[in-house]
CSV table of C-alpha atoms and ligand atoms in Angstrom, one decimal:
chain,number,residue,atom,x,y,z
A,1,MET,CA,0.0,0.1,0.0
A,2,ALA,CA,1.5,3.3,-1.2
A,3,THR,CA,1.5,6.5,1.4
A,4,ALA,CA,-1.0,8.0,-0.4
A,5,ASN,CA,-3.7,5.4,0.4
A,6,THR,CA,-3.3,5.7,4.3
A,7,ASN,CA,-2.5,8.5,6.8
A,8,LEU,CA,0.8,8.1,8.6
A,9,SER,CA,-0.5,9.8,11.6
A,10,ASP,CA,-3.0,7.4,12.4
A,11,TYR,CA,-2.8,4.9,15.4
A,12,ASP,CA,-4.9,3.0,17.7
A,13,LYS,CA,-3.3,4.2,21.3
A,14,SER,CA,-5.3,1.1,22.8
A,15,THR,CA,-2.9,-1.0,21.0
A,16,ILE,CA,0.4,0.6,21.9
A,17,PRO,CA,2.2,-0.4,24.9
A,18,ASN,CA,2.7,2.2,27.6
A,19,ALA,CA,6.2,3.9,27.0
A,20,GLU,CA,6.9,5.5,30.3
A,21,ASP,CA,9.8,3.5,31.3
A,22,LEU,CA,11.4,3.3,28.0
A,23,ARG,CA,14.4,5.2,26.9
A,24,PHE,CA,14.7,6.6,23.2
A,25,GLY,CA,17.4,8.1,21.4
A,26,ILE,CA,16.6,10.2,18.3
A,27,VAL,CA,19.0,11.3,15.5
A,28,VAL,CA,18.1,14.1,13.4
A,29,SER,CA,19.6,15.3,10.1
A,30,GLU,CA,20.1,19.0,9.6
A,31,TRP,CA,19.6,18.8,5.7
A,32,ASN,CA,16.1,19.9,4.6
A,33,SER,CA,15.6,21.0,8.4
A,34,SER,CA,12.0,22.3,7.8
A,35,ILE,CA,11.0,18.7,7.1
A,36,THR,CA,13.4,17.1,9.7
A,37,ASP,CA,12.1,19.2,12.3
A,38,ALA,CA,8.3,18.4,11.5
A,39,LEU,CA,9.3,14.9,11.6
A,40,TYR,CA,10.9,15.3,15.0
A,41,GLN,CA,8.1,17.2,16.5
A,42,GLY,CA,5.6,14.6,15.3
A,43,ALA,CA,7.7,11.9,16.8
A,44,VAL,CA,8.2,13.3,20.3
A,45,GLU,CA,4.4,14.3,20.5
A,46,ALA,CA,3.3,10.8,19.5
A,47,LEU,CA,5.8,9.4,22.2
A,48,LEU,CA,4.4,11.7,24.9
A,49,ASP,CA,1.1,10.8,23.9
A,50,CYS,CA,1.7,7.3,24.6
A,51,GLY,CA,3.4,7.8,28.0
A,52,ALA,CA,7.1,8.3,27.3
A,53,VAL,CA,8.7,10.8,29.5
A,54,GLU,CA,10.5,13.9,28.2
A,55,HIS,CA,13.8,13.3,30.0
A,56,GLN,CA,13.9,9.9,28.7
A,57,ILE,CA,14.3,11.1,25.0
A,58,VAL,CA,17.6,12.1,23.9
A,59,LYS,CA,18.1,14.0,20.8
A,60,TRP,CA,21.4,14.5,18.5
A,61,ASP,CA,21.7,16.3,15.1
A,62,VAL,CA,24.0,15.1,12.5
A,63,PRO,CA,24.9,16.9,9.2
A,64,GLY,CA,23.0,15.0,6.6
A,65,SER,CA,21.1,11.7,6.2
A,66,PHE,CA,24.5,9.8,5.4
A,67,GLU,CA,25.7,10.6,8.9
A,68,LEU,CA,22.5,9.1,10.7
A,69,VAL,CA,24.4,5.6,10.6
A,70,TYR,CA,27.4,7.0,12.5
A,71,GLY,CA,25.2,8.9,14.9
A,72,ALA,CA,23.2,5.9,15.8
A,73,LYS,CA,26.1,3.9,16.2
A,74,LYS,CA,27.6,6.1,18.6
A,75,MET,CA,24.4,6.8,20.3
A,76,ILE,CA,24.0,3.1,21.2
A,77,LYS,CA,27.3,3.3,22.7
A,78,ARG,CA,27.1,6.5,24.7
A,79,HIS,CA,23.3,6.2,25.9
A,80,ASP,CA,22.3,2.4,25.3
A,81,PRO,CA,18.7,3.4,24.8
A,82,ASP,CA,15.8,0.9,24.2
A,83,VAL,CA,15.2,2.1,20.9
A,84,ILE,CA,16.5,4.7,18.4
A,85,ILE,CA,14.7,6.6,15.7
A,86,VAL,CA,16.9,8.3,13.0
A,87,ILE,CA,15.3,11.1,11.0
A,88,GLY,CA,16.1,12.5,7.6
A,89,SER,CA,14.8,14.0,4.5
A,90,VAL,CA,16.5,13.1,1.2
A,91,ILE,CA,15.2,15.0,-1.6
A,92,GLN,CA,16.3,14.2,-5.5
A,93,GLY,CA,18.5,16.9,-7.2
A,94,GLU,CA,20.1,16.9,-10.4
A,95,THR,CA,22.6,14.2,-9.9
A,96,LYS,CA,22.8,10.6,-8.9
A,97,HIS,CA,24.0,11.6,-5.4
A,98,PHE,CA,20.5,11.2,-4.2
A,99,ASP,CA,20.5,7.3,-5.0
A,100,PHE,CA,24.0,6.9,-3.0
A,101,VAL,CA,22.7,8.7,-0.1
A,102,CYS,CA,19.6,6.8,0.0
A,103,GLN,CA,21.0,3.4,-0.5
A,104,ALA,CA,24.0,4.1,1.7
A,105,THR,CA,21.9,5.3,4.8
A,106,ALA,CA,19.3,2.4,4.3
A,107,GLN,CA,21.8,-0.2,4.1
A,108,GLY,CA,23.9,1.3,7.1
A,109,ILE,CA,21.0,1.4,9.1
A,110,MET,CA,19.8,-2.1,8.3
A,111,ASP,CA,23.3,-3.2,9.3
A,112,LEU,CA,23.3,-1.6,12.6
A,113,ASN,CA,20.0,-3.4,13.1
A,114,LEU,CA,21.6,-6.8,12.6
A,115,GLN,CA,25.1,-5.8,14.3
A,116,HIS,CA,23.4,-4.4,17.8
A,117,GLU,CA,20.5,-5.5,19.9
A,118,THR,CA,19.1,-2.0,19.8
A,119,PRO,CA,16.1,-1.6,17.1
A,120,ILE,CA,16.7,1.3,14.9
A,121,ILE,CA,13.7,2.8,13.1
A,122,PHE,CA,14.0,4.3,9.7
A,123,CYS,CA,12.3,7.5,9.6
A,124,VAL,CA,13.9,8.8,6.5
A,125,LEU,CA,12.0,10.3,3.5
A,126,THR,CA,13.2,10.0,0.2
A,127,ASP,CA,11.4,12.2,-2.0
A,128,ASN,CA,11.3,13.3,-5.5
A,129,ASN,CA,10.5,16.8,-4.6
A,130,MET,CA,10.0,19.1,-1.8
A,131,GLN,CA,6.1,18.7,-1.9
A,132,GLN,CA,6.3,15.0,-1.5
A,133,ALA,CA,8.4,15.6,1.8
A,134,ILE,CA,5.8,18.3,3.0
A,135,ASP,CA,3.0,15.9,2.6
A,136,ARG,CA,4.7,13.3,4.5
A,137,SER,CA,5.9,15.6,7.5
A,138,GLY,CA,2.5,16.7,8.7
A,139,GLY,CA,0.9,17.4,5.4
A,140,LYS,CA,-2.0,15.6,3.6
A,141,HIS,CA,-0.4,12.2,4.2
A,142,GLY,CA,0.3,12.5,7.9
A,143,ASN,CA,3.5,12.6,9.7
A,144,LYS,CA,6.0,9.9,9.2
A,145,GLY,CA,7.6,10.8,12.4
A,146,VAL,CA,4.4,9.7,14.3
A,147,GLU,CA,4.6,6.5,12.6
A,148,ALA,CA,8.2,6.0,13.4
A,149,ALA,CA,7.4,6.8,17.1
A,150,ILE,CA,4.8,4.0,17.3
A,151,ALA,CA,7.1,1.7,15.5
A,152,ALA,CA,9.9,2.6,18.1
A,153,ILE,CA,7.6,1.8,21.0
A,154,LYS,CA,6.5,-1.5,19.7
A,155,MET,CA,9.9,-2.5,18.8
A,156,ALA,CA,11.5,-1.6,22.2
A,157,VAL,CA,8.9,-3.5,23.9
A,158,LEU,CA,9.9,-6.7,21.2
A,159,GLY,CA,13.5,-5.8,22.1
A,160,ARG,CA,13.3,-6.2,26.0
A,161,GLY,CA,11.7,-9.5,25.2
A,162,SER,CA,8.9,-8.7,27.7
A,163,ALA,CA,5.8,-10.8,28.1
A,164,PHE,CA,3.9,-8.2,26.8
A,165,ALA,CA,5.5,-8.6,23.4
A,166,ASP,CA,4.1,-11.9,23.0
A,167,GLU,CA,0.8,-10.3,23.3
A,168,LEU,CA,1.6,-7.7,20.5
A,169,GLU,CA,-0.3,-8.3,17.4
A,170,PHE,CA,1.3,-6.2,14.8
B,1,LIG,N1,21.3,16.2,-0.6
B,1,LIG,C1,21.0,15.7,0.8
B,1,LIG,C2,21.9,15.3,1.7
B,1,LIG,N2,23.1,15.3,1.2
B,1,LIG,C3,24.3,15.5,2.3
B,1,LIG,C4,24.5,14.0,2.6
B,1,LIG,O1,23.7,13.4,3.5
B,1,LIG,C5,25.7,14.1,3.6
B,1,LIG,O2,25.7,14.8,4.7
B,1,LIG,C6,27.1,14.6,2.8
B,1,LIG,O3,27.3,13.9,1.4
B,1,LIG,C7,28.5,14.7,3.8
B,1,LIG,O4,28.6,13.2,4.0
B,1,LIG,N3,21.6,14.8,3.0
B,1,LIG,C8,20.2,14.8,3.3
B,1,LIG,O5,19.9,14.3,4.3
B,1,LIG,N4,19.2,15.0,2.4
B,1,LIG,C9,19.4,15.7,1.0
B,1,LIG,O6,18.6,15.9,0.4
B,2,LIG,C1,20.4,13.9,-2.0
B,2,LIG,C2,21.3,15.0,-2.5
B,2,LIG,O1,22.6,14.9,-2.1
B,2,LIG,C3,21.0,16.0,-3.6
B,2,LIG,O2,19.7,16.5,-3.1
B,2,LIG,C4,21.9,16.9,-4.0
B,2,LIG,O3,21.6,17.7,-5.0
B,2,LIG,P1,22.4,17.5,-6.5
B,2,LIG,O4,22.1,16.2,-7.1
B,2,LIG,O5,21.7,18.3,-7.4
B,2,LIG,O6,23.9,17.8,-6.2
């Protein structure tokens, strides 16, 4: 299902574990900051709505999406959070650089998921133009930051191997 057929901000709070005792790390790219700031705000609002406490959310900024991988790796070592959300916005330009940044970032985050016990949620928009990015960071298709926050809570609980995780249906 394409994003256009759903709303990224929709979630049923009754199906989300309480996040009050979870520790979150969020690494945010500064490229296209109007987009990444909106994604970050959406993520934090959703985390707090689901019971997360503000002082258990650590935020780091990195220059661009390519640096999200290194930032997440260092955050695991420094803070050992239950889960990390990486936030970026990559927008197609005139050259093939878009392809390399998207592929390297996606592969790097997947590699970290395989190498470490900390789930890392991929909240990186890879859009053809700015309008698509706006539509997915609080616009007509909702906010991917909200979607990432809900995924983060679920994966943090699963990662803890708690009994609750066995009851999660998602
Ligand atoms: N064009 C975009 C970039 N490019 C920068 C790279 O992510 C990286 O910071 C640079 O190559 C230095 O290593 N980054 C984005 O996040 N979004 C873009 O649209
Ligand atoms: C994703 C990028 O690096 C890209 O936006 C840079 O633009 P260009 O391909 O025109 O150099």
